[in-house]
Short mmCIF file of N, CA and C in Angstrom, two decimals:
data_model
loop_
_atom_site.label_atom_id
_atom_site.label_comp_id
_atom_site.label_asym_id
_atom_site.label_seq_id
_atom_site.Cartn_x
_atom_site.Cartn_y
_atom_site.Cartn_z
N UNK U 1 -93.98 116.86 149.42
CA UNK U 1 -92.85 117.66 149.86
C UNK U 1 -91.67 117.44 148.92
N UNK U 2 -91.08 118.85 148.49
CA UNK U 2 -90.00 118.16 147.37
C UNK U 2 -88.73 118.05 148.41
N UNK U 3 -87.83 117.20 147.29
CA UNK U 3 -86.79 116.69 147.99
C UNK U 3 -85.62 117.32 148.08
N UNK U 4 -84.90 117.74 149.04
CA UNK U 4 -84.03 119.24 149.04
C UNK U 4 -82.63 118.47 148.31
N UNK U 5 -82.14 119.32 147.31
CA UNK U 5 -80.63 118.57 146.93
C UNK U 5 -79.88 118.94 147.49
N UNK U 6 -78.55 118.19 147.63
CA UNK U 6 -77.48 117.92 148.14
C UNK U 6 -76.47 119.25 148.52
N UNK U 7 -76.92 120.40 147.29
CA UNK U 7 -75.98 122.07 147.54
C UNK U 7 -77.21 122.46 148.42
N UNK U 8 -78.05 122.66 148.47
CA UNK U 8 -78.94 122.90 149.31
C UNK U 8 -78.93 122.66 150.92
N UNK U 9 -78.95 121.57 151.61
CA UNK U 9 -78.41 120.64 152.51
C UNK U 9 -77.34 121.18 152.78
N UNK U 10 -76.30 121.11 152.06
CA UNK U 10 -74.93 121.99 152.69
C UNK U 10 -74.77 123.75 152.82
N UNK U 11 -75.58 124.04 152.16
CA UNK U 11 -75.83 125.43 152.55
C UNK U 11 -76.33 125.79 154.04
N UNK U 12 -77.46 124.91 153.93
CA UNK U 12 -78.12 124.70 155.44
C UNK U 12 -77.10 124.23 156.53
N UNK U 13 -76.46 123.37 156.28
CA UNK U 13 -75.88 123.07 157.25
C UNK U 13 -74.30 123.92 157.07
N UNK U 14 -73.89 124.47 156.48
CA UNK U 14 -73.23 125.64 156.39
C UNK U 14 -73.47 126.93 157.47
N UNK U 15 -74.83 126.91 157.38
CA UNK U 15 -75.61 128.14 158.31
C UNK U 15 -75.40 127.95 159.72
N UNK U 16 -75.63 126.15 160.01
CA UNK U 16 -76.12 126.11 161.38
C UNK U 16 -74.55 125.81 161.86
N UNK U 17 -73.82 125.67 161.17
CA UNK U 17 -72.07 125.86 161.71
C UNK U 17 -71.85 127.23 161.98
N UNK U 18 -72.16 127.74 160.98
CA UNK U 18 -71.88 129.60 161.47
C UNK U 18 -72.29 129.49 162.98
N UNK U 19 -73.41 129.33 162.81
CA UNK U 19 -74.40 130.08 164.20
C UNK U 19 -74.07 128.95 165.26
N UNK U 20 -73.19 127.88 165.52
CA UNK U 20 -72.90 126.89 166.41
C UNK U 20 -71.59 128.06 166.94
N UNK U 21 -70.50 128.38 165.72
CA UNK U 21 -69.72 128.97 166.10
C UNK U 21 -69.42 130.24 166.61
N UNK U 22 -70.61 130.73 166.12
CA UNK U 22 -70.76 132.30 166.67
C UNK U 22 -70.57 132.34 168.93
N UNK U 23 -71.54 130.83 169.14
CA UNK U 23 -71.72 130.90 170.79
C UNK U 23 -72.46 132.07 171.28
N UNK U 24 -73.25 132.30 170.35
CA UNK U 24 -74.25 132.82 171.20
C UNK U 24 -75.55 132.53 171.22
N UNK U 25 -75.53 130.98 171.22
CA UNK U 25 -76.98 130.41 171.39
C UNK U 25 -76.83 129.99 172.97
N UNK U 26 -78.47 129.37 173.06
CA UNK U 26 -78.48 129.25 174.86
C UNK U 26 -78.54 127.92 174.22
N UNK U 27 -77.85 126.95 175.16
CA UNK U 27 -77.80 125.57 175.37
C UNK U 27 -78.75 125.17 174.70
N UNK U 28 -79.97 125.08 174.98
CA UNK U 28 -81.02 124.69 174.10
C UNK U 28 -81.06 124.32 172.95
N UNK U 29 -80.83 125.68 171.75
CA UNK U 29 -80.66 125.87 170.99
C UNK U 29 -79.43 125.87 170.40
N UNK U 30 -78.63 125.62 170.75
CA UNK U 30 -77.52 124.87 170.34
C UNK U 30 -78.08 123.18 169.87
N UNK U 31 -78.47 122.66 171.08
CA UNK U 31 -78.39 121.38 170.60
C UNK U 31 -79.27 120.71 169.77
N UNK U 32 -80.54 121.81 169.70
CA UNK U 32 -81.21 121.73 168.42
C UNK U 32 -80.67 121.71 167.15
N UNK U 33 -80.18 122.54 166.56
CA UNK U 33 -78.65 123.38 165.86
C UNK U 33 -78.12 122.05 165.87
N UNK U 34 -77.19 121.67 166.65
CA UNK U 34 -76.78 120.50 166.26
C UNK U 34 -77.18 119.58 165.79
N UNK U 35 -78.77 118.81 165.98
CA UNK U 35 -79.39 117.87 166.02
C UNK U 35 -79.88 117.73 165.02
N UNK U 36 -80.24 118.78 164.23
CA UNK U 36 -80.53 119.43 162.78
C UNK U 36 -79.07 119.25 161.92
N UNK U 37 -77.84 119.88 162.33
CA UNK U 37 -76.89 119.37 161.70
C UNK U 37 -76.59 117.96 161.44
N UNK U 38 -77.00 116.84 162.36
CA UNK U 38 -76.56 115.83 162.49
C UNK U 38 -77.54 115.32 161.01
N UNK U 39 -78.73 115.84 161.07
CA UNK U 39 -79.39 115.15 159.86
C UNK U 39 -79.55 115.84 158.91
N UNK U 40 -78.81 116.98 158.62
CA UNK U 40 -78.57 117.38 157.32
C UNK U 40 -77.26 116.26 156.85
N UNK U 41 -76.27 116.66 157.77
CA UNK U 41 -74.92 115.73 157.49
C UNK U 41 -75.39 114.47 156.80
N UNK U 42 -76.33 113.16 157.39
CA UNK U 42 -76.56 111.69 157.04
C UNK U 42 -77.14 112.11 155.62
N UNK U 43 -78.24 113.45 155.45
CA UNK U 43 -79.11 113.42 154.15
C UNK U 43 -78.01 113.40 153.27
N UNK U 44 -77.19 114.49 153.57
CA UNK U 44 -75.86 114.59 152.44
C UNK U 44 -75.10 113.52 151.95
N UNK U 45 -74.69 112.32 152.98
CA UNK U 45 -74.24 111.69 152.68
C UNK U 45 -74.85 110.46 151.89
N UNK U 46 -76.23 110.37 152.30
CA UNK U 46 -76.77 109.64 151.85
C UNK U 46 -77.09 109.84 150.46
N UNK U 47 -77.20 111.15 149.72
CA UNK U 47 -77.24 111.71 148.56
C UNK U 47 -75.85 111.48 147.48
N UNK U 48 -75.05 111.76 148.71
CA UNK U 48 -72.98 111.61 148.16
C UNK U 48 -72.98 109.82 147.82
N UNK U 49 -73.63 108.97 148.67
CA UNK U 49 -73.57 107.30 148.59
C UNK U 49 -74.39 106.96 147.28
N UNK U 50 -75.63 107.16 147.01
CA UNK U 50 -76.36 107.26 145.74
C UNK U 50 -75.89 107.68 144.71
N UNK U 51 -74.99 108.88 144.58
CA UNK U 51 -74.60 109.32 143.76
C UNK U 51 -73.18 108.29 142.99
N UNK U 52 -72.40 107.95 143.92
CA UNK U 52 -71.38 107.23 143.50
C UNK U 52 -71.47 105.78 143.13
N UNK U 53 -73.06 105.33 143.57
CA UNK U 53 -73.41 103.63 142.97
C UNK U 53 -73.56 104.40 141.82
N UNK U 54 -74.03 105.53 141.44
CA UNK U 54 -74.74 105.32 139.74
C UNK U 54 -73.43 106.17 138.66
N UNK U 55 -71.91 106.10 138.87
CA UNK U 55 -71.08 106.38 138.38
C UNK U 55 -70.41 104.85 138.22
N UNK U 56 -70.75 105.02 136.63
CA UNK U 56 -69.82 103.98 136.18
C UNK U 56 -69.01 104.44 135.16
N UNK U 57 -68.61 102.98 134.63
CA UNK U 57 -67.35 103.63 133.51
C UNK U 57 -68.16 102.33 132.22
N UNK U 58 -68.76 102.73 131.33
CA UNK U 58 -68.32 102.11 130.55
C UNK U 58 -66.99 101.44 129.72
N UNK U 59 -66.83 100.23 129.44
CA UNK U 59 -66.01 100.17 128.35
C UNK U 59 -66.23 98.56 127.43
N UNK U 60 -65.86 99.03 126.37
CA UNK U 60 -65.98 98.30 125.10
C UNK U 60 -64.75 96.71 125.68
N UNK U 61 -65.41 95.53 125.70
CA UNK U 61 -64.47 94.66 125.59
C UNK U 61 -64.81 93.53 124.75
N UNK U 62 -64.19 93.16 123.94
CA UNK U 62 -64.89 92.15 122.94
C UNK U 62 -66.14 92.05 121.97
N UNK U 63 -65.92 93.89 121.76
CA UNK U 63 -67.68 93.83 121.36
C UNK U 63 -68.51 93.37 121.94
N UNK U 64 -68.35 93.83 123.73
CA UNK U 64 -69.38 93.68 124.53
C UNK U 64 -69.43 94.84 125.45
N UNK U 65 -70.66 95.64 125.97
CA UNK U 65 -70.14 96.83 126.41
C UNK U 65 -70.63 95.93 128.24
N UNK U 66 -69.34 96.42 128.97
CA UNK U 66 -69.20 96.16 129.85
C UNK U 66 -69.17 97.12 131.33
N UNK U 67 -70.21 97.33 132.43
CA UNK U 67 -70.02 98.26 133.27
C UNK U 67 -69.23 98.13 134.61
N UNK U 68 -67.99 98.87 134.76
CA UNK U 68 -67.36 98.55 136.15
C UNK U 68 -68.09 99.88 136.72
N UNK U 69 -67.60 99.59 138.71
CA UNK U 69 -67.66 100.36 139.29
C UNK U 69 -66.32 101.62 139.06
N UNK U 70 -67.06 103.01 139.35
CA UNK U 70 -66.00 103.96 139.37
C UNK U 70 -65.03 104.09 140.58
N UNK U 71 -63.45 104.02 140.40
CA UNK U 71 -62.81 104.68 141.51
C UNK U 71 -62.05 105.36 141.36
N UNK U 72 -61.54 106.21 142.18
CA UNK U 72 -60.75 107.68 142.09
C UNK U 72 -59.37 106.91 142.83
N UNK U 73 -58.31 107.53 142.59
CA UNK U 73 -57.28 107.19 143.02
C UNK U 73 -57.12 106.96 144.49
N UNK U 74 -57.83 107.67 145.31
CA UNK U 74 -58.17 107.68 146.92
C UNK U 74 -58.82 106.67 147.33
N UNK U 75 -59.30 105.98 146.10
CA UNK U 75 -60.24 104.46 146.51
C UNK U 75 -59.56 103.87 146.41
N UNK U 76 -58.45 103.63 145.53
CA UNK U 76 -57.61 102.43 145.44
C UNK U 76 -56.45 102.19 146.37
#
């Protein structure tokens, strides 16, 4: 089974927000809809968490190349 990426996943779960918000599902299917959202949401994130261990920054110090972790101003 291939592995769905991350724009993918949010497309999907893009969809099942429409159709949560529309209200015209029967209870049921709503909370299916949801339940499905709930694990698109973790896949995503779990894709968004992977993605940001393997962003680093190289840099040159002493003629040694050295790898930090990346952060964005919102991390610090």
């Amino acid at each position: 089974m291939e592995k769905i990426n991350f724009e993918e996943n949010m497309e999907k779960l893009e969809k099942i927000v429409t159709d949560l918000e529309k209200g015209e599902l029967n209870l049921d299917d709503s909370v299916k809809k949801f339940e499905e959202g709930i694990k698109l949401s973790k896949e995503c994130n779990k894709i968004l968490e992977e993605a940001e261990k393997k962003i680093t920054i190289l840099l040159e110090e002493n003629g040694e190349t050295k790898e930090e972790d990346f952060h964005t101003d919102e991390n610090t």
